[in-house]
Short mmCIF file of C-alpha atoms and ligand atoms in Angstrom, two decimals:
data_model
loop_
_atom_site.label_atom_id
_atom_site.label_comp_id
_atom_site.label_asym_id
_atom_site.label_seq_id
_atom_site.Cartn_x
_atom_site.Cartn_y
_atom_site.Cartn_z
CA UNK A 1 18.33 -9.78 15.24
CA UNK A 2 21.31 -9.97 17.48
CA UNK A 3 21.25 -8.60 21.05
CA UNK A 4 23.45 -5.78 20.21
CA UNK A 5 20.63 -4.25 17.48
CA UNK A 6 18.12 -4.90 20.45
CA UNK A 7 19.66 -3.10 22.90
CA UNK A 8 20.52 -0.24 20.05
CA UNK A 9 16.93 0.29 20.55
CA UNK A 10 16.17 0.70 24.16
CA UNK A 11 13.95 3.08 25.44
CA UNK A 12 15.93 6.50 25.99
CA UNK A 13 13.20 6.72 29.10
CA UNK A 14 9.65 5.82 29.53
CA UNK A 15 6.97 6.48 26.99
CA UNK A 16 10.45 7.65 24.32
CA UNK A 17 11.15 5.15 21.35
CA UNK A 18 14.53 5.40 19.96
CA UNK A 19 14.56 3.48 16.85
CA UNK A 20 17.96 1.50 15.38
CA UNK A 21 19.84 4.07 13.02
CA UNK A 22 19.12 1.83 10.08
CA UNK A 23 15.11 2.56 10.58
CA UNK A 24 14.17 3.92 6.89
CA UNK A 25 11.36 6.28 7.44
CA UNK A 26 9.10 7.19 5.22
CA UNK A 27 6.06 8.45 3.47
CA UNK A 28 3.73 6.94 0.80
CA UNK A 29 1.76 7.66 -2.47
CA UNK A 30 0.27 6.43 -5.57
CA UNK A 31 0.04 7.41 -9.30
CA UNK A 32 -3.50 7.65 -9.97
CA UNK A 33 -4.13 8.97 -5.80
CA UNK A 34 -2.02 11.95 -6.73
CA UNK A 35 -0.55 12.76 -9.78
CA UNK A 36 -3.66 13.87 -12.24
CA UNK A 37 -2.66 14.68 -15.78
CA UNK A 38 -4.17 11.69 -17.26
CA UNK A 39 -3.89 13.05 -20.79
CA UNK A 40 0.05 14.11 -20.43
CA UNK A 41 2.49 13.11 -22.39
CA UNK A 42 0.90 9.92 -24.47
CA UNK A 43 -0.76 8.26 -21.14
CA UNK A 44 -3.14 5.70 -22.30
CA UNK A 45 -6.40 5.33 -20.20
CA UNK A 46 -6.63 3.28 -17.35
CA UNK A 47 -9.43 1.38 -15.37
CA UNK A 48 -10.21 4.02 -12.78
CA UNK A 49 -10.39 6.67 -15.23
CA UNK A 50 -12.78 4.41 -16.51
CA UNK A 51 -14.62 3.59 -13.58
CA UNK A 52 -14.68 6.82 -12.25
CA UNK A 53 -17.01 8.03 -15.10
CA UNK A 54 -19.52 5.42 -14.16
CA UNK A 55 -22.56 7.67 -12.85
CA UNK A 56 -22.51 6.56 -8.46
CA UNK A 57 -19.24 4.97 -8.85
CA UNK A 58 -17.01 7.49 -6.77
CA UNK A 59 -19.36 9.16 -3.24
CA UNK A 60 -18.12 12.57 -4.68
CA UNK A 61 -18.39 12.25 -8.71
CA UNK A 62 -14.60 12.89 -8.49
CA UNK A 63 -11.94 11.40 -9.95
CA UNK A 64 -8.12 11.64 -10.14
CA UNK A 65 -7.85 13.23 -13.45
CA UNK A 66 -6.32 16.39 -11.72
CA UNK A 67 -5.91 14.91 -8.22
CA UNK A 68 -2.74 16.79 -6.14
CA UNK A 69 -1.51 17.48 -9.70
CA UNK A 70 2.01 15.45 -8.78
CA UNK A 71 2.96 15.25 -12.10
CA UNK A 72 3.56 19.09 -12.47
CA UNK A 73 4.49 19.79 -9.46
CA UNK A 74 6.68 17.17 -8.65
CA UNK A 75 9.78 18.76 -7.57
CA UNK A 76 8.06 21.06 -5.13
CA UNK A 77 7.41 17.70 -3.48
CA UNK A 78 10.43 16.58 -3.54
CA UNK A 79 11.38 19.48 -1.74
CA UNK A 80 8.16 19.41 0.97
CA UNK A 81 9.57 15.52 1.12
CA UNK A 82 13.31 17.11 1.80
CA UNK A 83 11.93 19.62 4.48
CA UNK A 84 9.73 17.21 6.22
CA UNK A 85 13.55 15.14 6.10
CA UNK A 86 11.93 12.01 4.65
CA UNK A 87 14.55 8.83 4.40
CA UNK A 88 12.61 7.08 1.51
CA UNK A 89 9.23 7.43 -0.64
CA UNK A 90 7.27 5.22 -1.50
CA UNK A 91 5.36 5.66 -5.41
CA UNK A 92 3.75 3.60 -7.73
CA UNK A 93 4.83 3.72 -11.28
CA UNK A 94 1.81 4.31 -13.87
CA UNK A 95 2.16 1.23 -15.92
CA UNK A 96 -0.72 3.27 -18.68
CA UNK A 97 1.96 6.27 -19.13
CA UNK A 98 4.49 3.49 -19.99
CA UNK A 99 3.03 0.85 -21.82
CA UNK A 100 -0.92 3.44 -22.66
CA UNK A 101 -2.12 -0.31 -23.95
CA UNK A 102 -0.40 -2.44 -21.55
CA UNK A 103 1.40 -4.57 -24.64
CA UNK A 104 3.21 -3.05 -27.29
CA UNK A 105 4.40 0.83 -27.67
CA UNK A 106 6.53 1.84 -24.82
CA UNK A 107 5.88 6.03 -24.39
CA UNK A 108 8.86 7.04 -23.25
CA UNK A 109 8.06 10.48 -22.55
CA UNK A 110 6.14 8.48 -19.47
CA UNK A 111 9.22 6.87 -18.44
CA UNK A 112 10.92 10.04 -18.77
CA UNK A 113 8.72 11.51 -15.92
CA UNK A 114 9.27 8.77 -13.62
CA UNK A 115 13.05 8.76 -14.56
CA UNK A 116 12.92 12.61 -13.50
CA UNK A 117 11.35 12.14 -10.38
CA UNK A 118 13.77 8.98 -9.16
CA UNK A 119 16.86 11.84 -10.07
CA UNK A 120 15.23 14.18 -8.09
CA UNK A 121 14.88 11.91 -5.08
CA UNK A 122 18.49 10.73 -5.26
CA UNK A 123 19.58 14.30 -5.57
CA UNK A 124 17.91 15.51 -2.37
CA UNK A 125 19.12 12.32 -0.66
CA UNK A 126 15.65 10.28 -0.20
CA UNK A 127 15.30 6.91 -1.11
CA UNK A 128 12.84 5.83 -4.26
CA UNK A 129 10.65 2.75 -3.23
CA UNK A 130 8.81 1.94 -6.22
CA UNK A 131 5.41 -0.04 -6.58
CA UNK A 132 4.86 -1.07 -10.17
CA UNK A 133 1.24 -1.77 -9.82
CA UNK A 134 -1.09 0.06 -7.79
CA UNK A 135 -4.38 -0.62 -9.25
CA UNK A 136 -4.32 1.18 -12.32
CA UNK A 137 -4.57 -1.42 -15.03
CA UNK A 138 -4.33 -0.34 -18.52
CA UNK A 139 -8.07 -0.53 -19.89
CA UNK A 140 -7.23 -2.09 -22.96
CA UNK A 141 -5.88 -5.18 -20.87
CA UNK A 142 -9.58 -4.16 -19.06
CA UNK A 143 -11.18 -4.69 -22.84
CA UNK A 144 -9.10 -8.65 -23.14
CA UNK A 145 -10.69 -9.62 -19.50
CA UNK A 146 -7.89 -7.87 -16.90
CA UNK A 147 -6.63 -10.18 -14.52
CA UNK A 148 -9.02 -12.83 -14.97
CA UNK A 149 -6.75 -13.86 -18.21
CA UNK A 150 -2.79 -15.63 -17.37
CA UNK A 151 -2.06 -12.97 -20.43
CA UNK A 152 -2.25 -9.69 -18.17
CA UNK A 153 0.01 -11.23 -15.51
CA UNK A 154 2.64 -12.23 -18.89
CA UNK A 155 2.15 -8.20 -20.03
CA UNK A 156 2.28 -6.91 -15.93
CA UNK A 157 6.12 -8.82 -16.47
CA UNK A 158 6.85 -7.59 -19.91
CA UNK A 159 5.83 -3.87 -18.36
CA UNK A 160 8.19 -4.43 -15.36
CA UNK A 161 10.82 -5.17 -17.95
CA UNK A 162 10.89 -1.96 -19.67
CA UNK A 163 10.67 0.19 -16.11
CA UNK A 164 13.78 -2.00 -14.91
CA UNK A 165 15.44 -1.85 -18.08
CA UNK A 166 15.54 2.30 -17.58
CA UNK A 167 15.52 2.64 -13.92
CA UNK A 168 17.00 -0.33 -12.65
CA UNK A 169 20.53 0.58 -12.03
CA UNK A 170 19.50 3.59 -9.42
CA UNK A 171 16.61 1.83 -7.15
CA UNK A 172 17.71 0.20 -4.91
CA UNK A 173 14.53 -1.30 -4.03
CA UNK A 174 11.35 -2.50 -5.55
CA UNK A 175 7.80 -3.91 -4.69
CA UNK A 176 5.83 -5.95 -7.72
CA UNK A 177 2.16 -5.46 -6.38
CA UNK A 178 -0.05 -2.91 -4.17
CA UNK A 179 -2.67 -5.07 -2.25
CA UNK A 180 -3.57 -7.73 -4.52
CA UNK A 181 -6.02 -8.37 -2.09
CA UNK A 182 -8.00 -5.19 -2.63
CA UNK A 183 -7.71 -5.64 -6.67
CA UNK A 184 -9.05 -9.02 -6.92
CA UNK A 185 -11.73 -8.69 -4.44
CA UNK A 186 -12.81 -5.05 -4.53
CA UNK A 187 -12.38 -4.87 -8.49
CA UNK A 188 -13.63 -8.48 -9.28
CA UNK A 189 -16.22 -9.06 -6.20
CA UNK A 190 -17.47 -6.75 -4.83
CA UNK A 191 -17.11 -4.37 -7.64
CA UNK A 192 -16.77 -1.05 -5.21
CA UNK A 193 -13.54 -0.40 -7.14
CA UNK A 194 -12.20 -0.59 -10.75
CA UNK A 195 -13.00 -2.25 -12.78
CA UNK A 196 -16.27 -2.43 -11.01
CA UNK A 197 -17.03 -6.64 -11.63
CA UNK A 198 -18.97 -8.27 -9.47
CA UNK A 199 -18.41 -12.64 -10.05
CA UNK A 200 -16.58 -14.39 -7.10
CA UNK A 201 -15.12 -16.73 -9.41
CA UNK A 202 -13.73 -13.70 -11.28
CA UNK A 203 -12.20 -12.91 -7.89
CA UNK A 204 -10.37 -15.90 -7.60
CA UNK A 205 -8.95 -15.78 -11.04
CA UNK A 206 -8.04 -12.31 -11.04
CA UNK A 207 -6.38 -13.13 -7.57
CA UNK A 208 -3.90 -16.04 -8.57
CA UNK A 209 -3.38 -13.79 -11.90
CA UNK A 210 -2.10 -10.87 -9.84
CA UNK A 211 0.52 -13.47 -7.72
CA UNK A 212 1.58 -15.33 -10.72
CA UNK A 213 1.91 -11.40 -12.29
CA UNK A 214 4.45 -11.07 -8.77
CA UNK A 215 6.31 -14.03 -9.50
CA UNK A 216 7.02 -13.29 -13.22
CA UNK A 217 7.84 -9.69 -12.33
CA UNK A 218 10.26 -10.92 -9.20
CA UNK A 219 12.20 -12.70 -11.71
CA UNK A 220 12.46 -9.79 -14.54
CA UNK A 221 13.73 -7.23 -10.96
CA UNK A 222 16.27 -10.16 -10.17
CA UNK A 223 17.41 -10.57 -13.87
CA UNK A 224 17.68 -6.83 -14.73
CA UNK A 225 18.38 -5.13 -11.20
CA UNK A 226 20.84 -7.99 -9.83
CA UNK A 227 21.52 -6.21 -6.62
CA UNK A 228 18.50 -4.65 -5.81
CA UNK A 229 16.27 -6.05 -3.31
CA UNK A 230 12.25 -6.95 -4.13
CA UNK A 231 9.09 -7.74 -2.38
CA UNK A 232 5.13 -7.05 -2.80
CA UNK A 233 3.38 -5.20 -0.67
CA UNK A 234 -0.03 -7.32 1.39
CA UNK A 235 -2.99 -5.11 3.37
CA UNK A 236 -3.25 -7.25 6.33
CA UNK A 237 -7.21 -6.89 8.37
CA UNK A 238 -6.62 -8.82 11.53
CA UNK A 239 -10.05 -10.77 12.10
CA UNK A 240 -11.71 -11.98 15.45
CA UNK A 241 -14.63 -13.54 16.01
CA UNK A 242 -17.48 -11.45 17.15
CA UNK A 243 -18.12 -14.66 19.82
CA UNK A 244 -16.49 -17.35 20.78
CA UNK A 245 -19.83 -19.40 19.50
CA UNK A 246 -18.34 -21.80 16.76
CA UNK A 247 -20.01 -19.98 13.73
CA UNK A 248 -18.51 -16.74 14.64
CA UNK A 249 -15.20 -18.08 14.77
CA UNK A 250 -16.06 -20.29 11.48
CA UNK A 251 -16.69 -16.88 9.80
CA UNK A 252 -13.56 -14.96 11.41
CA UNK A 253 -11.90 -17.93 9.93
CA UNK A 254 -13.28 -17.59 6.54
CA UNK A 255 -12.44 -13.93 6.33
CA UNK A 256 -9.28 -14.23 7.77
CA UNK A 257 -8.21 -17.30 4.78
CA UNK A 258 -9.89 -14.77 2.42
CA UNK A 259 -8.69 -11.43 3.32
CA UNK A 260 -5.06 -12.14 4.82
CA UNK A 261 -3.86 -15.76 4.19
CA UNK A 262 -4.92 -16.04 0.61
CA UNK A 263 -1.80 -14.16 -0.17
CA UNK A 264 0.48 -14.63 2.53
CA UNK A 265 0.39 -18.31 2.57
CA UNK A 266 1.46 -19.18 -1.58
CA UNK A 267 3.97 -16.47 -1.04
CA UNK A 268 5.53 -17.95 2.08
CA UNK A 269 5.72 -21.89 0.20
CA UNK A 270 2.56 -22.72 1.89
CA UNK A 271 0.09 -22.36 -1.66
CA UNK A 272 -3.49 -21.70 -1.04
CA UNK A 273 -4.66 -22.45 2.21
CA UNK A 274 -6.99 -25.66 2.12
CA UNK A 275 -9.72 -24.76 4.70
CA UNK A 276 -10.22 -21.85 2.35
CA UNK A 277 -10.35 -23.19 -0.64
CA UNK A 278 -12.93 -26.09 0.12
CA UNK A 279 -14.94 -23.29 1.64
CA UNK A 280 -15.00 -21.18 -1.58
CA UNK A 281 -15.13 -24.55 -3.70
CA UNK A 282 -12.19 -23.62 -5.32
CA UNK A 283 -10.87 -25.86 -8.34
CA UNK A 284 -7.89 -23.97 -8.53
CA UNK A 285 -8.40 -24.52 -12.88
CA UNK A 286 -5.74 -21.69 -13.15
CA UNK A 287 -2.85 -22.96 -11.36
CA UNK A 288 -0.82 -24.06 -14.23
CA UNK A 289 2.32 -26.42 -13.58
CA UNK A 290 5.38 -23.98 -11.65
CA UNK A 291 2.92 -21.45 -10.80
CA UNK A 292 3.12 -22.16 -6.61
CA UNK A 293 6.94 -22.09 -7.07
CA UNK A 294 7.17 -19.26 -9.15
CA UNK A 295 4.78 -17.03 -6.80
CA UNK A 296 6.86 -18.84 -3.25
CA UNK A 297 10.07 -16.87 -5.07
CA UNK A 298 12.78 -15.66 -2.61
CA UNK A 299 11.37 -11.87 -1.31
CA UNK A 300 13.59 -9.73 0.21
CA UNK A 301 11.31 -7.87 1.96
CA UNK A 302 7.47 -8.07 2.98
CA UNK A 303 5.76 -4.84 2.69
CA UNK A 304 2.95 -4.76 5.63
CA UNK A 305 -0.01 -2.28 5.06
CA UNK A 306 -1.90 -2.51 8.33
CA UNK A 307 -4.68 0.16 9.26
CA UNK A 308 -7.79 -1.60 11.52
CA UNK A 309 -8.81 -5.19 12.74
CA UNK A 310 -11.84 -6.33 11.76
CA UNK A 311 -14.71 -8.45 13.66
CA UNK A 312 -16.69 -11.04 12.06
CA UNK A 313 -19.97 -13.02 12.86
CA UNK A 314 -21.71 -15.45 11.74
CA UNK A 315 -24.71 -13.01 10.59
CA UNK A 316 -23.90 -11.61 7.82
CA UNK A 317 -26.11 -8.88 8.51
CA UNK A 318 -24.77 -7.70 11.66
CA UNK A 319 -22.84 -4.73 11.59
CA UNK A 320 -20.48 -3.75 14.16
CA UNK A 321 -21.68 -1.43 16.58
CA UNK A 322 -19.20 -1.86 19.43
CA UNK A 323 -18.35 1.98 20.83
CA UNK A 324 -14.45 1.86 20.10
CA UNK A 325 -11.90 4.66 18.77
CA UNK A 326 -12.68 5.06 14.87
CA UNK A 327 -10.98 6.56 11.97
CA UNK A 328 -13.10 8.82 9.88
CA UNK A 329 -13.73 5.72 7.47
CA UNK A 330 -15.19 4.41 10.39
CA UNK A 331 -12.24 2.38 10.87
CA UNK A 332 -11.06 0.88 14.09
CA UNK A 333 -7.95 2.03 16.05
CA UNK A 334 -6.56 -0.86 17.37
CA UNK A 335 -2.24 -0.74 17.51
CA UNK A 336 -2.09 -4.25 19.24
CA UNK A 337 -3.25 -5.35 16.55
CA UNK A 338 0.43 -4.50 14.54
CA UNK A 339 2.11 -5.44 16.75
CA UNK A 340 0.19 -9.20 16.97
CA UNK A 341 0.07 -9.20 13.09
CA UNK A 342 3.73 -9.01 12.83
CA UNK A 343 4.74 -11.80 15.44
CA UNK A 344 2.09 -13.89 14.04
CA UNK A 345 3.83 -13.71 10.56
CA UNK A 346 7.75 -14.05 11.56
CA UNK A 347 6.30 -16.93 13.79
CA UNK A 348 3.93 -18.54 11.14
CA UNK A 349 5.85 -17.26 7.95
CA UNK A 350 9.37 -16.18 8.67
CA UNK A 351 10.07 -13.79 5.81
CA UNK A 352 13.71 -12.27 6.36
CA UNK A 353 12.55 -8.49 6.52
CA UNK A 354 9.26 -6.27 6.94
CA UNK A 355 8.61 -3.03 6.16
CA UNK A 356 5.40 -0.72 7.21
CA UNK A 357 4.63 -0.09 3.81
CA UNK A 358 1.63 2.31 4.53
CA UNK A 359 -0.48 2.89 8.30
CA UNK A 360 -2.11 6.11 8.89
CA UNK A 361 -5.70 7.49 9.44
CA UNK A 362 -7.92 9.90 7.64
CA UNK A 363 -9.58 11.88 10.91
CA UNK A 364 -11.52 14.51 10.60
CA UNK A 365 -9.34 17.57 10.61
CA UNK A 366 -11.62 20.37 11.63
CA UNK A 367 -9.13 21.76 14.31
CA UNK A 368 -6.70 24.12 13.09
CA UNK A 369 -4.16 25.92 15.24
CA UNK A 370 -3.80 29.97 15.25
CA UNK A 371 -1.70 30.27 11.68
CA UNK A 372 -4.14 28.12 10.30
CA UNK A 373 -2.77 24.43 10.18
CA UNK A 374 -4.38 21.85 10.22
CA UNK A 375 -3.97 20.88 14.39
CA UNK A 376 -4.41 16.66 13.89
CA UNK A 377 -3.17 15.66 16.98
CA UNK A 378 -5.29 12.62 16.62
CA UNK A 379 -3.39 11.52 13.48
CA UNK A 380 0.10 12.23 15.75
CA UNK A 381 -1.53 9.96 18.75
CA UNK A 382 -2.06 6.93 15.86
CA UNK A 383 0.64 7.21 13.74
CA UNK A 384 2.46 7.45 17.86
CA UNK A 385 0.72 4.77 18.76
CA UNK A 386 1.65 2.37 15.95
CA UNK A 387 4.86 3.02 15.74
CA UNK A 388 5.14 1.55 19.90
CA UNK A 389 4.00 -1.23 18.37
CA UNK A 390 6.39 -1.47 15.63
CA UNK A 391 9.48 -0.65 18.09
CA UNK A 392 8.23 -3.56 20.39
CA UNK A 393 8.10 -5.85 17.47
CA UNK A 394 11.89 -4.95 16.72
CA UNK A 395 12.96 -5.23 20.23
CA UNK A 396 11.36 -8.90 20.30
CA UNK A 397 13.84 -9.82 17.48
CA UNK A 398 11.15 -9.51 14.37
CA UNK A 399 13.23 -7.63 11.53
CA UNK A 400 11.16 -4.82 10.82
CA UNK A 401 13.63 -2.52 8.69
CA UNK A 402 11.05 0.88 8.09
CA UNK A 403 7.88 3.20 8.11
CA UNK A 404 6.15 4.56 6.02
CA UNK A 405 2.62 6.95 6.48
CA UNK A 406 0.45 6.63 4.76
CA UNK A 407 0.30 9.20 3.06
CA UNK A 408 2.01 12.28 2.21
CA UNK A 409 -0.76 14.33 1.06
CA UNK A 410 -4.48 14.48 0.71
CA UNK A 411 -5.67 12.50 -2.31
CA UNK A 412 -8.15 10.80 -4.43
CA UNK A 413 -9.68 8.14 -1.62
CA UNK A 414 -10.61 5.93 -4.45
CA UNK A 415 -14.55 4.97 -4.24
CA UNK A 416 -14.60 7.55 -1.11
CA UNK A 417 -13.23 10.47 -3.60
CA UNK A 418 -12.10 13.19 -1.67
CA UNK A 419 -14.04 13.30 1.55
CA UNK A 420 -11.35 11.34 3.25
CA UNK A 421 -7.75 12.90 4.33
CA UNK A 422 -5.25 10.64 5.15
CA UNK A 423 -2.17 13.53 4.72
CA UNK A 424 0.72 14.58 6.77
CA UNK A 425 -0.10 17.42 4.45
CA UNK A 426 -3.24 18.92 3.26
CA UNK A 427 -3.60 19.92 -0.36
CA UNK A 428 -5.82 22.88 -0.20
CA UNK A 429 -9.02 22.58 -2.57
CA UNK A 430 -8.90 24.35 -6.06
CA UNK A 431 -5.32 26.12 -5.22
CA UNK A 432 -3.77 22.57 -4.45
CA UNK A 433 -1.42 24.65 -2.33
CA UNK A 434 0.67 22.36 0.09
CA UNK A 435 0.15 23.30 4.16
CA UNK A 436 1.77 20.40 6.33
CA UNK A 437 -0.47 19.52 8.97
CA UNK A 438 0.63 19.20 12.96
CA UNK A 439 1.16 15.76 12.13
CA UNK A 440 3.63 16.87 9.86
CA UNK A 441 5.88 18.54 12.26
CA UNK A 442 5.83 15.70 14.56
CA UNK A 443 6.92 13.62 12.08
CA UNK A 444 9.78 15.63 10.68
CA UNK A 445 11.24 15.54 14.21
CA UNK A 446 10.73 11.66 14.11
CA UNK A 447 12.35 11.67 10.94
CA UNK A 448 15.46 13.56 12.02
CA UNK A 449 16.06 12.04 15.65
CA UNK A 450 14.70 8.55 15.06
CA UNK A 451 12.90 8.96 18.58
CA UNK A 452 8.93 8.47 18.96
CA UNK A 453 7.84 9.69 22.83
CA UNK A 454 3.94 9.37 24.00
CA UNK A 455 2.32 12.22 22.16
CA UNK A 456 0.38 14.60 24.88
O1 IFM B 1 -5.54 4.93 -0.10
C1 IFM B 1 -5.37 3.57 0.13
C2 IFM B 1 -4.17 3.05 -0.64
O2 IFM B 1 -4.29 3.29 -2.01
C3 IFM B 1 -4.03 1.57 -0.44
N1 IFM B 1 -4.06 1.21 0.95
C4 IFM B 1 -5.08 1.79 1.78
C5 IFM B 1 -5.14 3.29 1.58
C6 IFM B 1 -6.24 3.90 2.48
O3 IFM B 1 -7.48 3.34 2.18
#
C-alpha cells in the first residue's frame, strides 16, 4: 500500500476511524441460514435438510426449511440492505436448487431466483459477492460418499460452470468455498454438523476434496468470468497455548496446523504442513499428480472469517474457564487477535488482498430501547472494536479491501438452531417481520461516512 492510501486513512481524531473510500462494506448470509423454501421451484434435497431430521441433531429440533423465508421475500431485503446503505452482500448460491442431484439436470427455475436477486442488487447499487458452496451439499452426492470421493469436487466444478455460465458477466466477484475447515471437520469428524460422520480419516479426505473442489472451480470462474476476481473464504481460530509447558504449546500447535494452516498453507504454495501431517499420520493417498498446484492457483482475494481465539492444553479434558468477555456461544472477544491474524498471514503468506468475509457476535439481546428495538450495544462495541483492528492492519500496509458482518439477519445457527442471534436485524419469530437492531443504525452510519469512532 503506498503512503498516500495510508495517510488517506488517518484518524479524523482520537478513538474516530476513517476508512480509505475504496473500503467495500458489507453484510453476510447463506442459502440454507436464511432462505427456507426447500421444496420451491424443483430444489433437490440437501445434507442439512437431511441432518436436521436426525432426532438430537439441531439443540432446538429446528431446521431451515422456512428459516427468514429469503427466498420470498427477497426484494424487501434488498431494500432493508439499500436502507441500511450496504456497499456489497455477501450470499451463497444453493448448489441443490441448481443442480437438485448435484450431476446432471440443471433447474433453471433455481438459477432464475438467484439471477433475480443479483438484478436486484445491481439495481439498488450493492455489490453481489457470491459463495458457491456454503455447506449445503446435494444429498445424492451425500448417497456416492460426499467429499470423501475426488468425484464431488469434479461435480462442485461442473456446478460452478453452469452458475458462471448464467451469472458470470454481472459479478464482479466470486468466492469457491465457505470454511472448508468447518465442512471437513465438523461434517466428517466430529459429526456436530451435516452430514453428521464421525471417521478422522474421512476428515482428511473430505478436506483435500473440498481444496481440490476450489482449485477446479478457480479455473471454471477464470475461464468463464475472465475479468472477475476469485478467492475462497478460510475461518481462522487463533490458538495459544494454555502454558508455556511444552505439551501445551505441542497441542496449540496441533490445533493451530489443524484448524488454520491446513488450508492456508496448500493455498499459499506451501501444501500441507509437515508437522501436521506426521502428527495425524497422514499418507496423503488422495493427492493425485497437479493437485498442490491446482489448489496454490492465483487468488485474488482471501476472504478472512475471524470471530474468537482459542486456547489449547495438553489435557484434553480441560475446559477453559478463564473469566474473559464472551459471546453468547460462549465465544471469546478478543480483537487483537484480527488484527495479529492478519499480519501473521501478509507476513507468512502474502496473498495480494483480504477481505473480512464475516465477524460478528450473537449476544444476548434482551435490552430493547423505548420503541422496542432491539438496544445491542454490545454487538456495536465488537463489531467497533474489530473494525480498530482492521483499520490498524490497513494503516500498517496489509491490503485489507472490505467488511462484512456477519450477518444481516437472525438465522438458522446450524447445530445451535435458533437460540443464537448474530443479526444487525432481528427477524421476529412466527411473523418473520424485519426490526433492525441498534447495531443496525450504527452501522448504516458506518456504511455511509466510512468513519468508525469508540462506541460509548
Ligand atoms: O453462522 C456461521 C456461518 O455459517 C459460518 N461462519 C460462522 C457463522 C457463525 O457461527
Amino acid at each position: 500500500m503506498t503512503s498516500a492510501s495510508t495517510s488517506a486513512i488517518a484518524s479524523t481524531r482520537p478513538g474516530t476511524r476513517r476508512f480509505p473510500a475504496t473500503f467495500r462494506w458489507g453484510s453476510a448470509t447463506s442459502a440454507y441460514q436464511i432462505e427456507g423454501a426447500v421444496a420451491a421451484d424443483g430444489r433437490g434435497e440437501s445434507i442439512w435438510d437431511r441432518f436436521c431430521a436426525t432426532p438430537g441433531a439441531i439443540a432446538d429440533g429446528s431446521s431451515g426449511a422456512e428459516a427468514c423465508d429469503h427466498y420470498r421475500r427477497w426484494a424487501d431485503d434488498i431494500a432493508l440492505m439499500r436502507d441500511l446503505g450496504l456497499q456489497a452482500y455477501r450470499f451463497s448460491i444453493a448448489w441443490p436448487r441448481i443442480v437438485p442431484d448435484g450431476v446432471g439436470a440443471i433447474n433453471q427455475r433455481g438459477l432464475d431466483f438467484y439471477e433475480r436477486l443479483v438484478d436486484g442488487l445491481l439495481a439498488a447499487g450493492i455489490e453481489p459477492a457470491p459463495t458457491l458452496y456454503h455447506w449445503d451439499l446435494p444429498q445424492a452426492l451425500q448417497d456416492r460418499g460426499g467429499w470423501t470421493v475426488r468425484a464431488t469436487a469434479e461435480a462442485f466444478a461442473d456446478y460452478a460452470s453452469v452458475v458462471l455460465e448464467r451469472l458470470g458477466d454481472r459479478v464482479p466477484r466470486w468466492m469457491t468455498l465457505n470454511e472448508p475447515f468447518v465442512s471437513a471437520n465438523h461434517g466428517y469428524v466430529t459429526g456436530e454438523h451435516a452430514p453428521g460422520i464421525r471417521d478422522e480419516r474421512a476428515g482428511l479426505a473430505a478436506a483435500h476434496h473440498l481444496l481440490v473442489g476450489h482449485g477446479l472451480a478457480l479455473g471454471r470462474i477464470r475461464d468463464l468470468a475472465p475479468t472477475a476476481q476469485a478467492g475462497i473464504v478460510l475461518n481462522f481460530t487463533p490458538v495459544v497455548p494454555a502454558s508455556d509447558e511444552p505439551a501445551d504449546v505441542a497441542a496449540a500447535e496441533l490445533v493451530d496446523g489443524v484448524e488454520n494452516r491446513w488450508y492456508v498453507e496448500p493455498l499459499a504454495g506451501l501444501g500441507y504442513p509437515a508437522d501436521t501431517r506426521e502428527r495425524l499420520g497422514w499418507d496423503g493417498g488422495e493427492i493425485l499428480d497437479g493437485d498442490l498446484e491446482l489448489i496454490a492457483g492465483r487468488i485474488d482475494a482471501l476472504g478472512v472469517n475471524f470471530y474468537s481465539r482459542s486456547v489449547a492444553s495438553a489435557d484434553r479434558e480441560a475446559t477453559d474457564e478463564r473469566a474473559v468477555p464472551r459471546t453468547s456461544m460462549g465465544w471469546e472477544i478478543h480483537p487483537p487477535s484480527l488484527g495479529g491474524l492478519l499480519r501473521r498471514l501478509h507476513e507468512h503468506y502474502g496473498f495480494s488482498r483480504y477481505v473480512i468475509t464475516e465477524n460478528g457476535a450473537a449476544m444476548p439481546d434482551e435490552e430493547r430501547s423505548d420503541d422496542g428495538r432491539v438496544a445491542d450495544h454490545d454487538r456495536i462495541r465488537y463489531v467497533a472494536a474489530h473494525l480498530a483492528e482492521v483499520h490498524d492492519a490497513i494503516g500498517e500496509g496489509i491490503p485489507v479491501e472490505g467488511y462484512f458482518v456477519w450477518s444481516l439477519l437472525d438465522n438458522f445457527e446450524w447445530a445451535h438452531g435458533y437460540g443464537p442471534r448474530f443479526g444487525l436485524v432481528e427477524v421476529e419469530p412466527g411473523s418473520l417481520r424485519r426490526v433492525p437492531k441498534a447495531s443496525a443504525e450504527w452501522y448504516r452510519e458506518v456504511c455511509h461516512t466510512g468513519v468508525v469512532a469508540d462506541p460509548l
